[in-house]
Short mmCIF file of C-alpha atoms in Angstrom, two decimals:
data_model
loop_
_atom_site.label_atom_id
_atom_site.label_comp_id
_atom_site.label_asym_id
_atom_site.label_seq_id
_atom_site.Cartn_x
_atom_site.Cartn_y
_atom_site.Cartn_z
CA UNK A 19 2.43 1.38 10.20
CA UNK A 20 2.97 -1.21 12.99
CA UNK A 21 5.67 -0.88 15.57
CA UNK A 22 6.93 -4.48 13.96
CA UNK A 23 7.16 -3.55 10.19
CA UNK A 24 8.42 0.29 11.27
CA UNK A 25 11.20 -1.23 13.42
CA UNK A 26 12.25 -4.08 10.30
CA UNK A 27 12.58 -0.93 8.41
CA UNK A 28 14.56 1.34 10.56
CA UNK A 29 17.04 -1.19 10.55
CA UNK A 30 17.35 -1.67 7.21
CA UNK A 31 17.60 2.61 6.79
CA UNK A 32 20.64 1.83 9.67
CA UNK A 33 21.99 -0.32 7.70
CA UNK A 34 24.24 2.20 5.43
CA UNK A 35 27.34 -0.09 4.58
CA UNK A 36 28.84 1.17 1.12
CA UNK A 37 31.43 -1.41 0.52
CA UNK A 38 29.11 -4.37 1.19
CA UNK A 39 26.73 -3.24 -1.68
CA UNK A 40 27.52 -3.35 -5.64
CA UNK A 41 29.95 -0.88 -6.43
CA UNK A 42 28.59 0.24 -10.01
CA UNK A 43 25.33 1.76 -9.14
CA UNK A 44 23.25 3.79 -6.21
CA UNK A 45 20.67 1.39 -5.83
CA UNK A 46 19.74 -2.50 -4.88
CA UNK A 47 17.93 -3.70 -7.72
CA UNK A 48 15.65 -6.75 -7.67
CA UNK A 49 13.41 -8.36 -10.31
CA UNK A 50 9.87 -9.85 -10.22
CA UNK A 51 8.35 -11.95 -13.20
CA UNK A 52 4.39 -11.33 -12.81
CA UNK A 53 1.09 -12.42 -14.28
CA UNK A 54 0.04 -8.81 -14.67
CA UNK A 55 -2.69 -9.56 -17.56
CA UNK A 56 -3.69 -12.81 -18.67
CA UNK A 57 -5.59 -14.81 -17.27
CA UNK A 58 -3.74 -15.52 -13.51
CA UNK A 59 -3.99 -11.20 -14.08
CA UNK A 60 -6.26 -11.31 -10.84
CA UNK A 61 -3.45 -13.14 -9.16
CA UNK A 62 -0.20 -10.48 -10.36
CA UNK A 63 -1.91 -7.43 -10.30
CA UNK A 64 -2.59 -7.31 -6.58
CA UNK A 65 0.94 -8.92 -6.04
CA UNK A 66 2.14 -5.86 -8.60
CA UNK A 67 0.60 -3.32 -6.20
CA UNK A 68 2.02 -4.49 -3.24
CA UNK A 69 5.26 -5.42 -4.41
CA UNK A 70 5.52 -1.83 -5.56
CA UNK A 71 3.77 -0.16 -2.35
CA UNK A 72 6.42 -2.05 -0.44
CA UNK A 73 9.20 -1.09 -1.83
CA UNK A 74 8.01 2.29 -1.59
CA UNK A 75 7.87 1.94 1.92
CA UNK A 76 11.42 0.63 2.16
CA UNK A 77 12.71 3.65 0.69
CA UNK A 78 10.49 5.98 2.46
CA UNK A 79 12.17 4.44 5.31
CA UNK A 80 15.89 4.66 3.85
CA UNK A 81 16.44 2.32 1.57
CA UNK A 82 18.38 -1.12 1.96
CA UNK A 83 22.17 -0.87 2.83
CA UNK A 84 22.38 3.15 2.57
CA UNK A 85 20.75 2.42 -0.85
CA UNK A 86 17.48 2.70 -3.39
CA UNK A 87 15.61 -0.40 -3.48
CA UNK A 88 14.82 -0.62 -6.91
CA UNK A 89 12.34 -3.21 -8.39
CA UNK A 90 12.00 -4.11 -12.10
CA UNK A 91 8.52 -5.76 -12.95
CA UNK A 92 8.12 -7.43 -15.64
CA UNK A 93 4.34 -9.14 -17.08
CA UNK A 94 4.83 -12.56 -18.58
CA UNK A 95 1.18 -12.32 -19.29
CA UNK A 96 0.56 -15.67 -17.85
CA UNK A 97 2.13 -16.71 -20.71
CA UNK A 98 4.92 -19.65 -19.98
CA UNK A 99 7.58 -18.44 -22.75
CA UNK A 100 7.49 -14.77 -21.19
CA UNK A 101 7.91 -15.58 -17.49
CA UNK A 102 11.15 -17.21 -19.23
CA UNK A 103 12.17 -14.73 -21.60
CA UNK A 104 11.96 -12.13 -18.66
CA UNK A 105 13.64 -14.54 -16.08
CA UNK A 106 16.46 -14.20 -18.74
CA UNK A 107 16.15 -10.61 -18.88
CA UNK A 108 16.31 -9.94 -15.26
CA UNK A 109 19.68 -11.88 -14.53
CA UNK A 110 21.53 -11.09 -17.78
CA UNK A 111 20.44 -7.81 -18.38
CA UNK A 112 19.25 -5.98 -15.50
CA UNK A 113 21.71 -7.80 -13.32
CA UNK A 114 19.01 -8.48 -10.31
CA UNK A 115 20.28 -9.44 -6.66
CA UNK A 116 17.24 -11.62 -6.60
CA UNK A 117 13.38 -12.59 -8.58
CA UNK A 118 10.24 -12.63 -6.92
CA UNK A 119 7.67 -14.62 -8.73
CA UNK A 120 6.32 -15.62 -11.06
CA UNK A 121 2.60 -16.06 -10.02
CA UNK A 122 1.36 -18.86 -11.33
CA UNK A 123 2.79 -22.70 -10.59
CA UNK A 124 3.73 -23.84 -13.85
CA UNK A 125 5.93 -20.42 -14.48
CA UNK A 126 7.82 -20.86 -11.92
CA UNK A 127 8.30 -24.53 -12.56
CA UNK A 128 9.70 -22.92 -15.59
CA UNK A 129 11.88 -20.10 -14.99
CA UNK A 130 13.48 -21.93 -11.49
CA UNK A 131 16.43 -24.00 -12.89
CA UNK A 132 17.67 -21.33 -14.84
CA UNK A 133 17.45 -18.73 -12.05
CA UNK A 134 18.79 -21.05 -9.76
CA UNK A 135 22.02 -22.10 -12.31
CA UNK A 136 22.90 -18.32 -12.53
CA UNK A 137 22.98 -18.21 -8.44
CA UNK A 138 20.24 -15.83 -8.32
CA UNK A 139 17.65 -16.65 -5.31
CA UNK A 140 14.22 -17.02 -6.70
CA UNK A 141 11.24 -16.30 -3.88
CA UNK A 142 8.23 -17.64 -5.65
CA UNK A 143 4.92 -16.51 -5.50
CA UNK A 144 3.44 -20.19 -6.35
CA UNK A 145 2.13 -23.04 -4.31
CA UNK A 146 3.48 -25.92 -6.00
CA UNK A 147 5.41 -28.45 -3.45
CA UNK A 148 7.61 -29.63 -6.04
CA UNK A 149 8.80 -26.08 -6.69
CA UNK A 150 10.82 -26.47 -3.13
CA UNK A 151 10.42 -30.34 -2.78
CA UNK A 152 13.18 -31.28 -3.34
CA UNK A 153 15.04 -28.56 -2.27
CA UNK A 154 17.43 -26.38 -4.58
CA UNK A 155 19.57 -24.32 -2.97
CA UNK A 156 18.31 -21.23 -4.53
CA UNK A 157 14.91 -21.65 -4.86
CA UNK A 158 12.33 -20.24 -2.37
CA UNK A 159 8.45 -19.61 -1.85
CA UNK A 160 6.31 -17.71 0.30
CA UNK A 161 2.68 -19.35 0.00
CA UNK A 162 1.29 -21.85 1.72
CA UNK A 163 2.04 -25.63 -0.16
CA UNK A 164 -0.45 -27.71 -1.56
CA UNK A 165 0.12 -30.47 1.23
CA UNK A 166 -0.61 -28.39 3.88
CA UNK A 167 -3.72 -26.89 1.91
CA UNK A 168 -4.93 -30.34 1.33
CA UNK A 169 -4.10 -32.12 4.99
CA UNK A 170 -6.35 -29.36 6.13
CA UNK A 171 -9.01 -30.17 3.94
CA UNK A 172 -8.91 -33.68 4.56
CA UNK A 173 -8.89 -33.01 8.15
CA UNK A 174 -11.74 -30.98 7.72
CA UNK A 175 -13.54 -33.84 5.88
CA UNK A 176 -13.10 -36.50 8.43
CA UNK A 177 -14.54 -34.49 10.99
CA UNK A 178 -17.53 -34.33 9.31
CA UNK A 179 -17.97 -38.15 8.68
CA UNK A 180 -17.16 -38.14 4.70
CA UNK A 181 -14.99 -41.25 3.44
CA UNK A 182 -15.93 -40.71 -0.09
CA UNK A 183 -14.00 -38.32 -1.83
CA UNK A 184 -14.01 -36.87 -5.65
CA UNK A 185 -11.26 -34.72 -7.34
CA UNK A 186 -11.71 -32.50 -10.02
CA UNK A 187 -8.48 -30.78 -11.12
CA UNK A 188 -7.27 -28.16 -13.56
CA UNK A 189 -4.65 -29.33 -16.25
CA UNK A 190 -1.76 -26.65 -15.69
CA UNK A 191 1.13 -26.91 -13.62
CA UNK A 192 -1.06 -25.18 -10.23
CA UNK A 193 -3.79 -28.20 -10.71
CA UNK A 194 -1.66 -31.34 -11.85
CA UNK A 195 1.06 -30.62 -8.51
CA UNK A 196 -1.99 -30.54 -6.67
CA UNK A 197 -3.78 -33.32 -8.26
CA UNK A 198 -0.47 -35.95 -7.07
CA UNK A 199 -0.92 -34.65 -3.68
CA UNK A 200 -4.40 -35.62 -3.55
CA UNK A 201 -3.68 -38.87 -4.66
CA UNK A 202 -1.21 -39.68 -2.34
CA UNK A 203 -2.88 -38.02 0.94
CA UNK A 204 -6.65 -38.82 0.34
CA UNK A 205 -6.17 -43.09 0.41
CA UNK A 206 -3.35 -42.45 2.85
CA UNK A 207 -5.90 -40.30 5.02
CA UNK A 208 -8.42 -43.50 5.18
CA UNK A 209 -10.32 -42.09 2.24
CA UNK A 210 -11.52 -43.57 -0.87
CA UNK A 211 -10.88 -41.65 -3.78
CA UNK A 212 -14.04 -42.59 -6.36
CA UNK A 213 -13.46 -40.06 -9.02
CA UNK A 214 -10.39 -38.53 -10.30
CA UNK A 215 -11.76 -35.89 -12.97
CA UNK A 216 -9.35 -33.12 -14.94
CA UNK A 217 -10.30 -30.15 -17.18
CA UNK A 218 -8.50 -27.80 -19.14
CA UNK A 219 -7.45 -24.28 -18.27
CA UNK A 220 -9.84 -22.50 -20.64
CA UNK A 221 -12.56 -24.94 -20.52
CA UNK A 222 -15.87 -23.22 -19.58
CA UNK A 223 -18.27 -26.00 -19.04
CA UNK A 224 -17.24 -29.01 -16.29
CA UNK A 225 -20.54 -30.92 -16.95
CA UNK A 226 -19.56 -33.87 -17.76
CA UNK A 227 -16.93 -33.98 -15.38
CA UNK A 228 -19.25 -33.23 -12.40
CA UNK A 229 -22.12 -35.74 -13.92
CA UNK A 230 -19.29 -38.65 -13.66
CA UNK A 231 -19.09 -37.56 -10.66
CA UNK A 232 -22.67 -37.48 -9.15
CA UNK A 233 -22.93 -40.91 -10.47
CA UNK A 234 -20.19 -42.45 -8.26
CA UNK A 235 -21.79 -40.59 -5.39
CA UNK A 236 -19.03 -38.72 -3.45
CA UNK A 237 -19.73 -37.70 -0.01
CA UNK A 238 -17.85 -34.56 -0.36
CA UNK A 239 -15.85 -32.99 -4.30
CA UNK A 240 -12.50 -31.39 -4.09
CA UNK A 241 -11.50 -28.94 -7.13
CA UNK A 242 -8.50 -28.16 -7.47
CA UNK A 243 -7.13 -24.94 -9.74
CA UNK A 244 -7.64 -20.94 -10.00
CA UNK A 245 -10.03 -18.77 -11.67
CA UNK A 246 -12.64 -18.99 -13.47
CA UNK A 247 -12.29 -22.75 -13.73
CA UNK A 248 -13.44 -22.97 -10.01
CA UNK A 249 -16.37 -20.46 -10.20
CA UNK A 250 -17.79 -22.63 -13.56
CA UNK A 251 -17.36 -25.86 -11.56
CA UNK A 252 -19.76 -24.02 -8.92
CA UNK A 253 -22.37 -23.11 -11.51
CA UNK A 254 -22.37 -26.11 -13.09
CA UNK A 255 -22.94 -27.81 -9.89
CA UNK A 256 -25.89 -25.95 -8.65
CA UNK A 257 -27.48 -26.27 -12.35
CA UNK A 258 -27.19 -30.10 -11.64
CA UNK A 259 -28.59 -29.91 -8.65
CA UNK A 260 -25.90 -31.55 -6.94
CA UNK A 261 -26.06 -30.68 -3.07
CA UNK A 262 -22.48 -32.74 -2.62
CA UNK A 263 -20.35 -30.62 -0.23
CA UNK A 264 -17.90 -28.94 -2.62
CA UNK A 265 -14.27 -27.66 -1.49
CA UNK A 266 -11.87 -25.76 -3.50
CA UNK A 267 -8.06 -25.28 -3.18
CA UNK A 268 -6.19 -21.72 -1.62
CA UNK A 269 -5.98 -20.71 -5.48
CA UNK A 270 -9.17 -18.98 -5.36
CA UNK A 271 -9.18 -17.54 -1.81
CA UNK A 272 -10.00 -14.12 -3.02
CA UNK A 273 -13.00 -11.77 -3.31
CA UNK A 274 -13.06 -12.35 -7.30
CA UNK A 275 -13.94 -15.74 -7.09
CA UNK A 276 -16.95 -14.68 -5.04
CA UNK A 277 -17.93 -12.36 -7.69
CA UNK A 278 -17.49 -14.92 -10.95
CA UNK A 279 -19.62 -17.76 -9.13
CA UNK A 280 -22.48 -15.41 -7.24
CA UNK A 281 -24.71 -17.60 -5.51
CA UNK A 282 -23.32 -20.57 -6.68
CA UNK A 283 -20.23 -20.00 -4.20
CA UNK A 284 -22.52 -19.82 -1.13
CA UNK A 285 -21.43 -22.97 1.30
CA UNK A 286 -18.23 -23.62 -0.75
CA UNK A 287 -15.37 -24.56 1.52
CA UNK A 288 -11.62 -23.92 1.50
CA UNK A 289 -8.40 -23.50 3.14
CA UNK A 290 -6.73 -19.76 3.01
CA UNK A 291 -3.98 -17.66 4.88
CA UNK A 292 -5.56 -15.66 7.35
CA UNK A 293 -5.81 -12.31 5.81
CA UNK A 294 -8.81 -12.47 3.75
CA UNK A 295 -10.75 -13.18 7.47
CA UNK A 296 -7.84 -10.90 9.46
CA UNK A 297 -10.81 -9.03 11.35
CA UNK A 298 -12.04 -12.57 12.39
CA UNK A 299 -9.12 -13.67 14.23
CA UNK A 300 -8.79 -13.10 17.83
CA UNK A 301 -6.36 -10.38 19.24
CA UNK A 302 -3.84 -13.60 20.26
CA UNK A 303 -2.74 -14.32 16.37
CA UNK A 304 0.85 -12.93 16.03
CA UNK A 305 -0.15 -12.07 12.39
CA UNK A 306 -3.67 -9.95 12.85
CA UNK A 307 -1.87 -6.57 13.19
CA UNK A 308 0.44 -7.16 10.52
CA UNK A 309 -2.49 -8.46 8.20
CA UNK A 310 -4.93 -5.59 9.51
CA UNK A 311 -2.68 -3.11 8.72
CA UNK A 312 -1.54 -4.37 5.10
CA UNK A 313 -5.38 -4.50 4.56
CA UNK A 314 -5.78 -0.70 5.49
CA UNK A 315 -2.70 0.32 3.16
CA UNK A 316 -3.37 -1.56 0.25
CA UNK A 317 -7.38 -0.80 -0.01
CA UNK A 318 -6.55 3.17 0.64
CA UNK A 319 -4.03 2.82 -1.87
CA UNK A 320 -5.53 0.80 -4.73
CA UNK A 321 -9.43 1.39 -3.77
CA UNK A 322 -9.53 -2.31 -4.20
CA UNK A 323 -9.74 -5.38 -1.30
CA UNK A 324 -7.03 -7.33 -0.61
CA UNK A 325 -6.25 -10.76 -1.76
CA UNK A 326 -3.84 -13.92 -0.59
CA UNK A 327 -2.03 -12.84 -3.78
CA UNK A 328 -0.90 -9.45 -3.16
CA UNK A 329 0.23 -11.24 0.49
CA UNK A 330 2.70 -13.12 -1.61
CA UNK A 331 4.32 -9.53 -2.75
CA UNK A 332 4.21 -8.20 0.95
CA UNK A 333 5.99 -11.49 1.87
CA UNK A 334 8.49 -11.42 -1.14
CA UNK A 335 9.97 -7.92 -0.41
CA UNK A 336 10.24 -8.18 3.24
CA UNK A 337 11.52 -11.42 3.74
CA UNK A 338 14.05 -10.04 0.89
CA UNK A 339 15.03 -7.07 3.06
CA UNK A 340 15.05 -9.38 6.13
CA UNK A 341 17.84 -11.53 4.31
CA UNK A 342 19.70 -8.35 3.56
CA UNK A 343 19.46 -6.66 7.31
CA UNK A 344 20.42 -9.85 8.42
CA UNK A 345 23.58 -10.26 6.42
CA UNK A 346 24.38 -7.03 5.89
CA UNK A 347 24.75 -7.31 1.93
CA UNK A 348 22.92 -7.77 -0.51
CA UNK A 349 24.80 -9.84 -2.76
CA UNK A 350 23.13 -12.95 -4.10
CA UNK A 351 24.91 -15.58 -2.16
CA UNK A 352 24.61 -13.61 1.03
CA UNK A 353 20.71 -13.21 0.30
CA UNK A 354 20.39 -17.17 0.09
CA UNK A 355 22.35 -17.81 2.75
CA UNK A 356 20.35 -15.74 5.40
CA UNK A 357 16.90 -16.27 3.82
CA UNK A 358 17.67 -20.03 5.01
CA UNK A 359 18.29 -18.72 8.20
CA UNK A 360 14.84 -16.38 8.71
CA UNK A 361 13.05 -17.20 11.83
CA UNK A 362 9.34 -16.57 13.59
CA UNK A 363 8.93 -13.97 10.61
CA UNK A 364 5.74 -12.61 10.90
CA UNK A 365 3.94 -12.05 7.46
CA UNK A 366 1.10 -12.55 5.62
CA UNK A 367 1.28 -15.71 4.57
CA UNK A 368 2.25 -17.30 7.91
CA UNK A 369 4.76 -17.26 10.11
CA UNK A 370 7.95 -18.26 8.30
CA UNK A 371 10.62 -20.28 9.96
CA UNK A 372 12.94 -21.23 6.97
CA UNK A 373 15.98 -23.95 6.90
CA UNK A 374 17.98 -26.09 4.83
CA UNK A 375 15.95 -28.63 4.54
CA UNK A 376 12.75 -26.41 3.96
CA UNK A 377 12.29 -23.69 2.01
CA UNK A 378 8.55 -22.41 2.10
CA UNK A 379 9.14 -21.92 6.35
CA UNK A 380 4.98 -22.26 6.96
CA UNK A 381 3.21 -25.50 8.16
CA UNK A 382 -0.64 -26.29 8.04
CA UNK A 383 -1.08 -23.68 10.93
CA UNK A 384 -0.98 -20.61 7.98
CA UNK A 385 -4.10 -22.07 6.69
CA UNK A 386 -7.64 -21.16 8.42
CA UNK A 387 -10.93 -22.97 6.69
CA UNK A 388 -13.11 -21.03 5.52
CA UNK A 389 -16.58 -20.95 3.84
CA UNK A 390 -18.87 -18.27 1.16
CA UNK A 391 -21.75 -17.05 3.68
CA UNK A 392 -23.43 -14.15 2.83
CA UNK A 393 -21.29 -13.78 -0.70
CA UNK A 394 -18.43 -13.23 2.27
CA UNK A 395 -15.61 -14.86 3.92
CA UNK A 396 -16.12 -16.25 7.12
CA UNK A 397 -13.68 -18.69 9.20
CA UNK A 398 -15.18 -22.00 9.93
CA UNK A 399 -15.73 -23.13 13.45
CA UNK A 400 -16.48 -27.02 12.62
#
């Protein structure tokens, strides 16, 4: 464990306060509404495993306030009416300090006014901008927003020359928040934006999307949306023998969308957290010990390889017991009031420097680009 992590948790063991704690039970218990199965499952299970492996580690280390950290996970099965249902469940029932999750965009999008009107802080494990833009008091996130995702992109794509630029977006709450931004940033960047495609969740053929596409003759595509949509866009557009530079979104910065497109994902281009290329980074980034040593834990633990999702859980349950060390309570209010004051946090996501005025606390600088070489990860130099 690094000397950073083992030192947040000491304190928190220290931190044996009885009277500033609930009074009717022994432990601290928090909630998290996650995509377990379904089909964002490749998303929630790895945040599922780390969510759980952290708290483990909390309690290992003492607990939070002299007490159990205790964690009730629920699946919503990537299914909209469950991540409410068990948003409802958690606050009336289980009487959680605080929610982590849900996983996917459009969950969250539906779950966060409720949470936030019981005055329960919600730390989301979804991109969307608009689920902290504008801000609500109670609402939170820990990955890396769609602006920043797409500014780097974009940034990307003017360095290479391109000023033609299509879109191809999923339909769900994850593809349509990003689809605005790219509407407002790609004209805004200098671009012109010649196609402006959208497919459904569970569609599994894009052709006809991507031949409108190679017809208006893009100098680079953008898609937009998570598994397996992404890795069918990628087959389809090496069966069309379209050699257009194709870039996807951070929703499908993980191994398994290596493995659904094969060969087809060779070249493609994205923006990610760092973690996924953590052995790439030089021995200057604050985060590559912290990453590096998530990345041994979880793959000794689970036998599987880390993702950007399960960084979301690592991110949720210690910036949760940051808020608590810091206030010394772990009442709700207390919770929301110091996760708004977290500073130079170093997690996997980014470095998170929360405030009033922002609550996701990363800036473009938690993305790296990346690109599929060698059915790998590798961090772009140009």
């Amino acid at each position: 464990m690094n000397r950073a992590l083992t030192a947040l948790l000491v304190a928190l063991a220290a931190l044996c306060l009885p009277g500033l704690a609930t009074a009717q039970s022994d432990t601290v218990k928090v909630g998290a509404v996650l995509s377990v199965t379904g089909p964002a499952s490749f998303l929630g299970e790895p945040e599922k495993n780390t969510v759980q492996m952290m708290v483990d580690q909390v309690n290992a280390a003492g607990g939070l306030l002299g007490k159990k950290l205790e964690v009730v996970i629920l699946d919503d099965e990537t299914d909209v009416n469950k991540a409410v249902l068990g948003a409802q469940r958690l606050i009336r029932m289980d009487k959680v300090v605080a929610v982590m999750g849900p996983t996917t965009s459009g969950n969250t999008l539906a779950i966060m006014q409720n949470v936030a009107a019981a005055e329960v802080p919600l730390i989301s494990f979804s991109a969307a901008e608009k689920i902290v833009n504008p801000v609500n008091p109670w609402i939170f996130k820990n990955p890396q927003s769609d602006r920043h995702a797409v500014a780097r992109i974009l940034e990307h794509a003017k360095g290479r020359g391109y000023k033609k630029i299509a879109i191809l977006t999923v339909s769900d709450g994850y593809g349509q928040a990003g689809r605005e931004v790219l509407k407002e940033l790609v004209p805004a960047g200098g671009f012109e934006l010649i196609a402006d495609e959208v497919y459904g969740p569970k569609d599994t053929d894009m052709t006809a999307q991507l031949t409108k596409i190679k017809a208006a003759a893009p100098d680079a595509i953008v898609c937009w949306g998570t598994n397996p949509g992404p890795a069918v866009v990628a087959k389809n557009r090496v069966q069309l023998g379209m050699a257009t530079p194709l870039y996807m979104s951070h929703g499908v910065a993980s191994k398994k969308f290596i493995e659904l497109a094969g060969e087809a994902a060779e070249g493609i281009m994205l923006p990610a957290g760092k973690l996924i290329v953590a052995s790439q980074l030089p021995d200057s980034d604050p985060q590559k010990k912290v990453l590096l040593e998530y990345t041994k834990q979880y793959t000794e633990k689970f036998n599987q390889p880390v993702s950007t999702f399960g960084g979301h859980g690592w991110d949720g349950v210690m910036l949760l017991a940051k808020a608590v060390q810091m206030g010394n309570s772990a009442e709700p209010k207390d919770i929301r009031d110091n996760l708004e004051k977290i500073k130079d946090f170093v997690g996997i996501g980014g470095v998170f420097s929360f405030s009033p005025t922002d609550h996701n606390g990363l800036d473009a600088t938690a993305f790296v680009m990346i690109e599929v070489a060698g059915a790998d990860w590798k961090i772009m130099t140009k």
